[in-house]
Amino acid sequence: MTERTRRQLLAGIGTSLTLATAGCGGNSGSGGSNSSADNSGDGLSGGGADIFDEFSFEEYTLNISLATTDGYDEIVAFDSDGKQFASTSVTPSAGQVSLDFADYSPGEYRFAAVNSDDDTVVSEVTEVLEPNIELVDWQTASETDMYTSENSIALTDIVMTVENTGNAPGELDWVGYESEEFTPEWSRDGDPNPMSSYGYSSPESQVESLSQKGRLDYKPDFNGGKELPIAVYAGQQTQLVDTSNKRLLTIRMEKDRTITEDPDEKGWKVQEGVEYDFTVTIGGESIDRSSITKTVTWENIGTSAGLTHQPDDALIATKQVDQG
């Protein structure tokens, strides 16, 4: 069988990423799988399972398990434009090699086992490396054990759970919030006006501000010092608490200063029973949007004029809206 050189591979990869494996062929099925996430994609493609056993990420380091090291001494990665992206030497009997993918862009990559003595490609394989960052759930802090009457967490702080079910790391670039229009339970004028969320925090505003200004119109204040963009590694589930939602989840109701300033009134308890649909959305340059809409109900609120230091049994409950 005819072997190709690295130069020939570079020339061919620029026009086609479906070239057959040179050398001893391998097989065209799934020769391996990615163990970094449960839903890791299709495994190896385009042959190469004779050498390339498994691909998995550890943060931004791509680990490649090798079935054999016979006949070659280098692993080279090429991006979808046919440019050499990364390479590493292979020692005899090495069971695994690692490549630095810190600056990678999601997409299809070709990996070649190369004999550097004559620059021949012994085996090659294509692998699609893509993150899939999803919003798994969100709750108010009062629904979690994070909220107590003694700490600085507010009832309305939003606790998000995000997960990367893809086979590669990715970045969460923005978070957006929207609510339906609703009417509060109480107004000092006696006739509450309909309200809706602040437009600057909407997904559309977030995407537009990043595109046109290079910054977010609304920048979440995550606890623990986390700041956007946030890396979410393959197979990782992480929790984010946006502590700036003292205003966002009140949806302009705090504009009625009688609630927050007048000691003769009953504080936020006057809005007990108010209900509205609220949507949390996450997104990024290399990931699809992921949204969850829930019905928010102010079930049990104390008489405090603030949203921190409410009673321990205070509750703003959420229930996922049936999208069917």
Coordinates of C-alpha atoms in Angstrom, one line a residue:
M1 CA 0.0 0.0 0.0
T2 CA 1.2 3.5 -0.8
E3 CA 2.1 5.8 2.1
R4 CA 1.8 9.5 2.0
T5 CA 4.2 12.1 3.3
R6 CA 3.3 14.9 5.7
R7 CA 3.6 17.4 2.8
Q8 CA 1.1 15.4 0.7
L9 CA -1.2 15.2 3.7
L10 CA -1.0 19.0 4.1
A11 CA -1.8 19.5 0.4
G12 CA -4.7 17.2 0.5
I13 CA -6.2 18.3 3.8
G14 CA -6.8 21.8 2.4
T15 CA -9.2 20.5 -0.2
S16 CA -10.7 17.5 1.5
L17 CA -11.0 16.1 5.0
T18 CA -12.4 12.8 3.9
L19 CA -9.2 11.2 2.6
A20 CA -8.7 7.5 3.2
T21 CA -6.1 6.4 5.8
A22 CA -2.7 5.7 4.3
G23 CA -0.6 2.7 5.3
C24 CA -2.4 -0.2 6.9
G25 CA -5.9 1.1 6.7
G26 CA -7.5 0.5 10.1
N27 CA -11.3 0.5 10.0
S28 CA -13.9 3.1 9.1
G29 CA -16.1 2.6 12.1
S30 CA -15.9 4.0 15.6
G31 CA -12.5 2.8 16.7
G32 CA -12.7 4.5 20.0
S33 CA -14.7 6.9 22.2
N34 CA -14.2 10.0 24.3
S35 CA -14.4 9.2 28.0
S36 CA -14.5 12.9 29.1
A37 CA -18.3 13.1 28.8
D38 CA -21.2 10.7 28.6
N39 CA -22.4 12.1 25.2
S40 CA -19.0 12.4 23.6
G41 CA -19.9 12.2 19.9
D42 CA -19.0 9.5 17.3
G43 CA -15.5 8.6 18.4
L44 CA -12.9 7.9 15.8
S45 CA -13.8 8.5 12.1
G46 CA -12.0 8.0 8.8
G47 CA -9.9 5.0 9.9
G48 CA -6.9 5.2 12.1
A49 CA -8.1 2.9 14.9
D50 CA -5.0 0.7 14.3
I51 CA -3.1 3.5 16.2
F52 CA -5.5 6.0 17.6
D53 CA -7.4 4.4 20.4
E54 CA -9.2 7.2 22.3
F55 CA -9.4 11.0 22.5
S56 CA -10.2 12.8 25.8
F57 CA -9.7 16.3 27.2
E58 CA -8.4 17.3 30.6
E59 CA -9.2 21.0 30.6
Y60 CA -7.5 22.2 27.4
T61 CA -5.0 19.3 27.2
L62 CA -6.0 16.7 24.6
N63 CA -4.9 13.2 25.6
I64 CA -4.7 10.6 22.9
S65 CA -4.5 6.9 23.8
L66 CA -2.3 4.9 21.4
A67 CA -2.9 1.3 20.5
T68 CA 0.7 0.9 19.3
T69 CA 3.8 3.0 18.7
D70 CA 5.3 0.8 15.9
G71 CA 6.5 2.6 12.8
Y72 CA 6.2 6.2 13.8
D73 CA 7.6 8.7 16.2
E74 CA 5.4 11.8 16.0
I75 CA 1.7 12.7 16.3
V76 CA 0.6 15.8 14.3
A77 CA -2.8 17.6 14.5
F78 CA -4.1 19.6 11.5
D79 CA -7.0 22.1 11.7
S80 CA -9.9 22.3 9.3
D81 CA -7.9 24.8 7.1
G82 CA -5.2 22.2 6.7
K83 CA -2.7 24.1 8.9
Q84 CA -0.5 22.2 11.4
F85 CA -2.0 23.0 14.8
A86 CA 0.0 21.0 17.3
S87 CA 2.4 18.1 17.4
T88 CA 4.3 16.0 19.9
S89 CA 7.0 13.3 19.8
V90 CA 6.1 9.7 20.6
T91 CA 8.5 7.5 22.6
P92 CA 8.5 3.7 22.1
S93 CA 5.8 1.9 24.1
A94 CA 4.1 5.1 25.0
G95 CA 0.5 4.5 25.9
Q96 CA -0.6 8.1 25.6
V97 CA 0.5 11.5 24.3
S98 CA -0.9 14.9 25.0
L99 CA -1.4 18.0 22.9
D100 CA -1.9 21.6 24.0
F101 CA -5.3 22.7 22.6
A102 CA -5.6 26.0 24.6
D103 CA -6.2 28.1 21.5
Y104 CA -8.3 25.7 19.5
S105 CA -11.5 26.5 17.7
P106 CA -14.3 23.9 17.7
G107 CA -14.5 21.8 14.5
E108 CA -12.9 19.0 12.6
Y109 CA -9.3 18.0 13.1
R110 CA -7.1 15.5 11.4
F111 CA -4.5 13.6 13.5
A112 CA -1.6 11.9 11.7
A113 CA 1.0 9.4 13.0
V114 CA 4.2 10.4 11.2
N115 CA 7.6 8.7 10.7
S116 CA 10.0 11.6 10.9
D117 CA 12.8 9.7 9.2
D118 CA 11.1 9.9 5.8
D119 CA 8.2 12.1 6.8
T120 CA 5.6 9.4 5.8
V121 CA 2.2 9.3 7.3
V122 CA 1.6 5.9 8.8
S123 CA -1.9 6.4 9.9
E124 CA -4.4 9.2 10.2
V125 CA -7.9 9.9 11.6
T126 CA -10.4 12.8 11.7
E127 CA -12.1 13.8 14.9
V128 CA -14.8 16.5 15.4
L129 CA -14.1 18.4 18.6
E130 CA -17.0 20.4 19.9
P131 CA -18.4 21.6 23.2
N132 CA -22.1 21.4 24.1
I133 CA -22.7 23.7 27.0
E134 CA -26.3 23.5 28.3
L135 CA -28.3 25.2 31.0
V136 CA -29.4 22.2 33.1
D137 CA -31.5 24.1 35.6
W138 CA -31.9 27.4 37.5
Q139 CA -33.4 28.2 40.9
T140 CA -33.8 31.1 43.2
A141 CA -31.3 31.1 46.1
S142 CA -34.3 30.6 48.5
E143 CA -34.9 27.2 46.9
T144 CA -31.4 26.1 47.8
D145 CA -29.4 25.7 50.9
M146 CA -27.3 28.7 49.9
Y147 CA -29.8 31.1 51.4
T148 CA -30.0 31.8 55.1
S149 CA -31.2 34.8 57.1
E150 CA -27.7 35.3 58.3
N151 CA -25.7 35.6 55.1
S152 CA -25.6 38.2 52.3
I153 CA -27.3 36.0 49.7
A154 CA -30.6 37.4 48.5
L155 CA -33.8 35.5 48.0
T156 CA -33.8 36.6 44.4
D157 CA -30.2 35.6 43.5
I158 CA -30.2 33.1 40.7
V159 CA -28.4 29.8 41.0
M160 CA -27.6 28.2 37.6
T161 CA -26.3 24.7 36.8
V162 CA -24.6 24.4 33.5
E163 CA -23.0 21.3 31.9
N164 CA -20.8 20.6 29.0
T165 CA -22.0 17.3 27.4
G166 CA -19.7 17.7 24.4
N167 CA -16.3 16.1 23.9
A168 CA -14.2 19.3 24.1
P169 CA -13.9 22.4 26.3
G170 CA -15.9 25.6 25.6
E171 CA -16.6 29.0 26.9
L172 CA -19.8 30.6 28.3
D173 CA -19.7 34.2 27.1
W174 CA -22.9 35.7 28.3
V175 CA -26.1 35.2 30.4
G176 CA -29.4 36.8 29.6
Y177 CA -32.7 37.3 31.5
E178 CA -36.2 38.0 30.3
S179 CA -39.6 38.0 32.0
E180 CA -43.2 38.1 30.7
E181 CA -45.2 41.2 31.4
F182 CA -47.1 40.9 34.7
T183 CA -49.0 43.0 37.2
P184 CA -47.6 43.2 40.8
E185 CA -49.8 42.4 43.7
W186 CA -49.5 45.8 45.3
S187 CA -48.7 49.5 44.6
R188 CA -48.8 52.4 47.0
D189 CA -51.0 54.1 44.4
G190 CA -53.5 51.3 44.8
D191 CA -53.5 50.3 41.1
P192 CA -50.3 48.4 40.1
N193 CA -49.1 48.9 36.5
P194 CA -47.9 46.0 34.3
M195 CA -44.2 45.5 34.4
S196 CA -41.6 43.5 32.4
S197 CA -37.8 42.9 32.7
Y198 CA -35.0 45.3 32.0
G199 CA -34.1 45.1 28.2
Y200 CA -30.4 45.6 28.7
S201 CA -30.1 42.1 30.3
S202 CA -32.0 40.3 27.5
P203 CA -30.1 37.7 25.3
E204 CA -30.4 39.9 22.2
S205 CA -28.9 42.9 24.1
Q206 CA -26.1 40.8 25.4
V207 CA -25.2 39.4 22.0
E208 CA -25.4 42.8 20.4
S209 CA -23.3 44.5 23.0
L210 CA -20.6 41.9 22.7
S211 CA -20.6 42.2 18.9
Q212 CA -20.7 46.0 18.7
K213 CA -19.0 47.2 21.9
G214 CA -16.8 44.2 22.8
R215 CA -18.4 44.2 26.3
L216 CA -21.6 43.1 27.9
D217 CA -24.4 45.5 28.7
Y218 CA -25.3 43.4 31.7
K219 CA -22.3 41.8 33.5
P220 CA -23.3 39.1 36.0
D221 CA -21.8 39.3 39.5
F222 CA -21.0 35.7 40.1
N223 CA -20.0 34.5 43.5
G224 CA -16.5 33.1 44.1
G225 CA -15.0 35.8 41.9
K226 CA -16.0 34.1 38.6
E227 CA -16.1 36.3 35.6
L228 CA -17.3 35.8 32.0
P229 CA -16.1 34.3 29.8
I230 CA -16.1 31.1 31.9
A231 CA -14.5 27.9 30.6
V232 CA -16.6 24.8 31.0
Y233 CA -14.6 21.6 30.4
A234 CA -15.8 18.5 28.6
G235 CA -17.9 16.4 31.0
Q236 CA -18.0 19.2 33.6
Q237 CA -21.0 20.4 35.5
T238 CA -20.7 23.7 37.4
Q239 CA -22.9 26.0 39.4
L240 CA -23.0 29.7 39.0
V241 CA -24.7 32.1 41.4
D242 CA -25.6 35.5 40.0
T243 CA -25.7 37.8 43.1
S244 CA -26.7 40.9 41.1
N245 CA -30.2 39.7 40.6
K246 CA -31.6 41.6 43.6
R247 CA -33.0 43.9 41.0
L248 CA -33.4 41.7 37.9
L249 CA -35.8 39.2 39.5
T250 CA -37.9 41.9 41.2
I251 CA -38.7 43.2 37.7
R252 CA -38.9 46.9 38.5
M253 CA -41.1 46.3 41.6
E254 CA -38.3 47.9 43.6
K255 CA -39.1 51.2 41.9
D256 CA -42.0 51.5 44.4
R257 CA -39.8 52.9 47.2
T258 CA -42.6 52.5 49.7
I259 CA -41.6 48.8 49.8
T260 CA -37.9 49.5 50.4
E261 CA -38.0 52.7 52.5
D262 CA -41.2 53.2 54.4
P263 CA -41.1 51.4 57.8
D264 CA -44.8 51.7 58.2
E265 CA -45.4 49.4 55.3
K266 CA -44.9 45.6 55.3
G267 CA -41.7 45.5 53.1
W268 CA -41.6 42.9 50.3
K269 CA -44.5 40.9 51.9
V270 CA -46.9 43.1 50.0
Q271 CA -45.9 41.3 46.8
E272 CA -46.5 37.9 48.2
G273 CA -48.5 35.9 45.7
V274 CA -47.1 37.7 42.6
E275 CA -46.4 35.3 39.7
Y276 CA -44.7 35.6 36.3
D277 CA -42.7 33.6 33.8
F278 CA -39.0 34.3 33.8
T279 CA -36.4 32.9 31.3
V280 CA -32.7 32.4 31.8
T281 CA -30.5 32.0 28.7
I282 CA -26.8 31.2 28.3
G283 CA -24.7 31.4 25.2
G284 CA -21.3 31.9 23.6
E285 CA -19.5 32.4 20.4
S286 CA -18.8 28.6 19.9
I287 CA -21.9 27.2 21.6
D288 CA -25.7 27.3 20.9
R289 CA -28.1 29.2 23.1
S290 CA -29.7 27.2 26.0
S291 CA -32.8 28.5 27.8
I292 CA -35.1 27.5 30.6
T293 CA -38.4 29.3 31.3
K294 CA -39.9 28.9 34.7
T295 CA -43.0 30.3 36.5
V296 CA -41.7 32.4 39.5
T297 CA -44.1 32.6 42.5
W298 CA -43.4 34.8 45.5
E299 CA -44.8 32.3 48.0
N300 CA -43.6 33.3 51.5
I301 CA -42.0 36.7 52.0
G302 CA -41.1 38.4 55.3
T303 CA -41.8 42.0 56.2
S304 CA -38.1 43.1 55.7
A305 CA -37.6 45.9 53.2
G306 CA -34.6 44.1 51.8
L307 CA -34.2 40.7 50.0
T308 CA -31.4 39.6 52.3
H309 CA -31.9 38.6 55.9
Q310 CA -35.4 37.5 55.2
P311 CA -36.8 34.6 57.4
D312 CA -35.2 31.3 56.9
D313 CA -38.5 29.9 55.5
A314 CA -38.9 32.7 53.0
L315 CA -39.4 31.3 49.5
I316 CA -39.6 32.5 45.9
A317 CA -40.4 29.2 44.2
T318 CA -39.9 28.3 40.5
K319 CA -41.7 25.7 38.4
Q320 CA -40.5 24.8 34.8
V321 CA -42.9 25.8 32.1
D322 CA -44.0 23.0 29.8
Q323 CA -42.7 23.9 26.4
G324 CA -44.8 21.3 24.7

